[in-house]
Amino acid sequence: MTKERQQPVQEGEERQPLETESAARWKQISSEGGVPDPLLELIAARFRLLGEPLRLKLLAALTGGERSVGELVALTGASQPNVSKHLAALMQGGLVKRRKVGTSIYYALADPSVLTLCDIVCAGVQERFTALAQTLQLGSVLAPEEQPLEGSEAVRPGFRQ
């Protein structure tokens, strides 16, 4: 998989489209008449599954391999009923699988591609906040005459005073 990432756009610069394998797939589907609605629904359902922090925590815990419900409860700090509810949703969505041994149930990742998605999102979040931190650091090294006066309110673009 190609890992080309776009540099942050500076003010006045034009954003160039991403040219990764993933972007190429979306571009191809789009040029062939668009993404069919049923496929969009399936994709949206997958994203909804990942929109819950506890589910992400459970998936992260399962990256180390198969785990019992009790182990997942201990690792996440969530209650057993809550963990079971979210595991059921992840299983229904095809992201995890389970097997029963006696009275214990063990869960494992069923679709490791979800880890790639999580890695991409994490990298994007990290890039965004690294850029923000650098911007904030720049603000702290401004010359005294460039610093806002103490007690003055800065005018924010798009807002009226």
mmCIF file of C-alpha atoms in Angstrom:
data_model
loop_
_atom_site.group_PDB
_atom_site.id
_atom_site.type_symbol
_atom_site.label_atom_id
_atom_site.label_comp_id
_atom_site.label_asym_id
_atom_site.label_seq_id
_atom_site.Cartn_x
_atom_site.Cartn_y
_atom_site.Cartn_z
ATOM 1 C CA MET A 1 0.000 0.000 0.000
ATOM 2 C CA THR A 2 1.320 3.425 -0.925
ATOM 3 C CA LYS A 3 1.757 5.800 1.990
ATOM 4 C CA GLU A 4 1.860 9.194 0.313
ATOM 5 C CA ARG A 5 0.541 11.881 2.605
ATOM 6 C CA GLN A 6 -0.214 15.436 1.763
ATOM 7 C CA GLN A 7 1.648 18.244 3.474
ATOM 8 C CA PRO A 8 -0.560 20.711 5.340
ATOM 9 C CA VAL A 9 -1.815 23.458 3.057
ATOM 10 C CA GLN A 10 -0.369 26.871 3.839
ATOM 11 C CA GLU A 11 -2.537 29.944 3.519
ATOM 12 C CA GLY A 12 -3.019 30.829 -0.148
ATOM 13 C CA GLU A 13 -1.880 27.407 -1.424
ATOM 14 C CA GLU A 14 -4.146 25.091 -3.355
ATOM 15 C CA ARG A 15 -4.785 21.606 -1.980
ATOM 16 C CA GLN A 16 -3.718 18.836 -4.345
ATOM 17 C CA PRO A 17 -5.702 15.575 -4.412
ATOM 18 C CA LEU A 18 -4.223 12.584 -2.612
ATOM 19 C CA GLU A 19 -2.807 9.971 -4.950
ATOM 20 C CA THR A 20 -2.782 6.813 -2.898
ATOM 21 C CA GLU A 21 -4.105 3.390 -3.827
ATOM 22 C CA SER A 22 -7.178 4.076 -1.679
ATOM 23 C CA ALA A 23 -7.829 7.435 -3.302
ATOM 24 C CA ALA A 24 -7.403 5.823 -6.704
ATOM 25 C CA ARG A 25 -10.073 3.221 -5.855
ATOM 26 C CA TRP A 26 -12.546 5.923 -4.783
ATOM 27 C CA LYS A 27 -11.719 7.970 -7.883
ATOM 28 C CA GLN A 28 -12.325 4.942 -10.129
ATOM 29 C CA ILE A 29 -15.645 4.101 -8.464
ATOM 30 C CA SER A 30 -16.684 7.745 -8.705
ATOM 31 C CA SER A 31 -15.808 7.964 -12.412
ATOM 32 C CA GLU A 32 -17.806 4.791 -13.077
ATOM 33 C CA GLY A 33 -21.075 6.403 -12.037
ATOM 34 C CA GLY A 34 -20.552 6.997 -8.369
ATOM 35 C CA VAL A 35 -20.609 4.813 -5.322
ATOM 36 C CA PRO A 36 -23.857 2.836 -5.184
ATOM 37 C CA ASP A 37 -26.092 3.748 -2.250
ATOM 38 C CA PRO A 38 -26.150 0.212 -0.797
ATOM 39 C CA LEU A 39 -22.333 0.211 -0.707
ATOM 40 C CA LEU A 40 -22.321 3.647 0.928
ATOM 41 C CA GLU A 41 -24.706 2.317 3.585
ATOM 42 C CA LEU A 42 -22.356 -0.588 4.351
ATOM 43 C CA ILE A 43 -19.378 1.761 4.559
ATOM 44 C CA ALA A 44 -21.269 4.165 6.818
ATOM 45 C CA ALA A 45 -22.304 1.268 9.074
ATOM 46 C CA ARG A 46 -18.636 0.273 9.434
ATOM 47 C CA PHE A 47 -17.706 3.830 10.416
ATOM 48 C CA ARG A 48 -20.583 3.972 12.913
ATOM 49 C CA LEU A 49 -19.221 0.811 14.542
ATOM 50 C CA LEU A 50 -15.874 2.549 14.981
ATOM 51 C CA GLY A 51 -17.458 5.731 16.339
ATOM 52 C CA GLU A 52 -17.641 4.410 19.898
ATOM 53 C CA PRO A 53 -14.495 4.795 22.065
ATOM 54 C CA LEU A 54 -15.061 1.538 23.972
ATOM 55 C CA ARG A 55 -15.264 -0.409 20.718
ATOM 56 C CA LEU A 56 -11.941 1.083 19.644
ATOM 57 C CA LYS A 57 -10.507 0.106 23.017
ATOM 58 C CA LEU A 58 -11.765 -3.450 22.540
ATOM 59 C CA LEU A 59 -10.271 -3.664 19.048
ATOM 60 C CA ALA A 60 -6.948 -2.369 20.381
ATOM 61 C CA ALA A 61 -7.021 -5.015 23.120
ATOM 62 C CA LEU A 62 -7.632 -7.697 20.502
ATOM 63 C CA THR A 63 -4.555 -6.721 18.491
ATOM 64 C CA GLY A 64 -2.579 -8.853 20.941
ATOM 65 C CA GLY A 65 -4.639 -11.910 19.998
ATOM 66 C CA GLU A 66 -7.692 -13.736 21.201
ATOM 67 C CA ARG A 67 -9.046 -12.718 24.619
ATOM 68 C CA SER A 68 -11.846 -13.794 26.917
ATOM 69 C CA VAL A 69 -14.625 -11.435 27.941
ATOM 70 C CA GLY A 70 -13.156 -11.347 31.470
ATOM 71 C CA GLU A 71 -9.759 -10.286 30.112
ATOM 72 C CA LEU A 72 -11.394 -7.570 28.001
ATOM 73 C CA VAL A 73 -13.322 -6.305 31.028
ATOM 74 C CA ALA A 74 -10.062 -6.066 32.996
ATOM 75 C CA LEU A 75 -8.187 -4.388 30.124
ATOM 76 C CA THR A 76 -10.849 -1.784 29.359
ATOM 77 C CA GLY A 77 -12.152 -1.080 32.849
ATOM 78 C CA ALA A 78 -15.717 -1.274 31.525
ATOM 79 C CA SER A 79 -18.474 -3.392 33.032
ATOM 80 C CA GLN A 80 -19.035 -6.933 31.759
ATOM 81 C CA PRO A 81 -22.516 -6.162 30.357
ATOM 82 C CA ASN A 82 -21.166 -3.093 28.532
ATOM 83 C CA VAL A 83 -18.214 -5.016 27.072
ATOM 84 C CA SER A 84 -20.532 -7.845 25.972
ATOM 85 C CA LYS A 85 -22.939 -5.381 24.322
ATOM 86 C CA HIS A 86 -20.150 -3.739 22.309
ATOM 87 C CA LEU A 87 -18.565 -7.079 21.389
ATOM 88 C CA ALA A 88 -21.949 -8.202 20.050
ATOM 89 C CA ALA A 89 -22.149 -5.086 17.869
ATOM 90 C CA LEU A 90 -18.589 -5.621 16.606
ATOM 91 C CA MET A 91 -19.386 -9.253 15.878
ATOM 92 C CA GLN A 92 -22.599 -8.387 14.047
ATOM 93 C CA GLY A 93 -20.584 -5.901 11.966
ATOM 94 C CA GLY A 94 -18.039 -8.572 11.057
ATOM 95 C CA LEU A 95 -15.101 -6.966 12.859
ATOM 96 C CA VAL A 96 -14.658 -9.629 15.545
ATOM 97 C CA LYS A 97 -15.364 -13.343 15.795
ATOM 98 C CA ARG A 98 -15.936 -15.510 18.835
ATOM 99 C CA ARG A 99 -15.512 -19.059 19.952
ATOM 100 C CA LYS A 100 -16.887 -20.790 22.992
ATOM 101 C CA VAL A 101 -14.810 -23.080 25.199
ATOM 102 C CA GLY A 102 -16.866 -24.532 28.029
ATOM 103 C CA THR A 103 -18.436 -21.557 29.765
ATOM 104 C CA SER A 104 -15.879 -19.056 28.432
ATOM 105 C CA ILE A 105 -16.203 -17.043 25.241
ATOM 106 C CA TYR A 106 -13.103 -15.853 23.421
ATOM 107 C CA TYR A 107 -13.044 -12.996 20.925
ATOM 108 C CA ALA A 108 -10.539 -12.251 18.171
ATOM 109 C CA LEU A 109 -10.286 -9.864 15.238
ATOM 110 C CA ALA A 110 -12.215 -11.148 12.234
ATOM 111 C CA ASP A 111 -11.222 -8.330 9.877
ATOM 112 C CA PRO A 112 -7.657 -7.112 10.415
ATOM 113 C CA SER A 113 -8.163 -4.424 7.734
ATOM 114 C CA VAL A 114 -9.852 -2.373 10.451
ATOM 115 C CA LEU A 115 -6.412 -1.967 12.057
ATOM 116 C CA THR A 116 -5.123 -0.346 8.861
ATOM 117 C CA LEU A 117 -8.009 2.100 8.995
ATOM 118 C CA CYS A 118 -7.284 2.865 12.659
ATOM 119 C CA ASP A 119 -3.579 3.366 11.865
ATOM 120 C CA ILE A 120 -4.431 5.817 9.072
ATOM 121 C CA VAL A 121 -6.831 7.787 11.285
ATOM 122 C CA CYS A 122 -4.325 7.862 14.164
ATOM 123 C CA ALA A 123 -1.571 9.106 11.843
ATOM 124 C CA GLY A 124 -3.865 11.845 10.521
ATOM 125 C CA VAL A 125 -4.838 12.949 14.032
ATOM 126 C CA GLN A 126 -1.196 12.946 15.093
ATOM 127 C CA GLU A 127 -0.184 15.038 12.060
ATOM 128 C CA ARG A 128 -2.952 17.528 12.741
ATOM 129 C CA PHE A 129 -2.062 18.007 16.385
ATOM 130 C CA THR A 130 1.675 18.111 15.677
ATOM 131 C CA ALA A 131 1.041 20.954 13.225
ATOM 132 C CA LEU A 132 -1.189 22.677 15.787
ATOM 133 C CA ALA A 133 1.473 22.315 18.488
ATOM 134 C CA GLN A 134 4.075 23.785 16.137
ATOM 135 C CA THR A 135 1.768 26.697 15.376
ATOM 136 C CA LEU A 136 1.199 27.316 19.080
ATOM 137 C CA GLN A 137 4.940 27.143 19.741
ATOM 138 C CA LEU A 138 5.503 29.751 17.048
ATOM 139 C CA GLY A 139 3.013 32.006 18.803
ATOM 140 C CA SER A 140 4.978 31.743 22.052
ATOM 141 C CA VAL A 141 8.224 32.896 20.412
ATOM 142 C CA LEU A 142 6.803 36.046 18.822
ATOM 143 C CA ALA A 143 8.595 39.264 19.569
ATOM 144 C CA PRO A 144 6.978 41.303 22.384
ATOM 145 C CA GLU A 145 5.575 43.842 19.924
ATOM 146 C CA GLU A 146 3.868 40.995 18.018
ATOM 147 C CA GLN A 147 2.237 39.563 21.156
ATOM 148 C CA PRO A 148 -1.356 40.638 21.831
ATOM 149 C CA LEU A 149 -1.699 43.164 24.607
ATOM 150 C CA GLU A 150 -2.603 41.691 27.956
ATOM 151 C CA GLY A 151 -6.318 41.919 28.556
ATOM 152 C CA SER A 152 -7.110 42.683 24.913
ATOM 153 C CA GLU A 153 -9.415 40.424 22.998
ATOM 154 C CA ALA A 154 -8.259 39.244 19.624
ATOM 155 C CA VAL A 155 -10.728 39.640 16.785
ATOM 156 C CA ARG A 156 -11.476 36.251 15.311
ATOM 157 C CA PRO A 157 -12.145 36.001 11.577
ATOM 158 C CA GLY A 158 -15.769 35.349 10.785
ATOM 159 C CA PHE A 159 -17.063 36.805 14.048
ATOM 160 C CA ARG A 160 -18.281 40.301 14.705
ATOM 161 C CA GLN A 161 -17.378 42.128 17.860
#
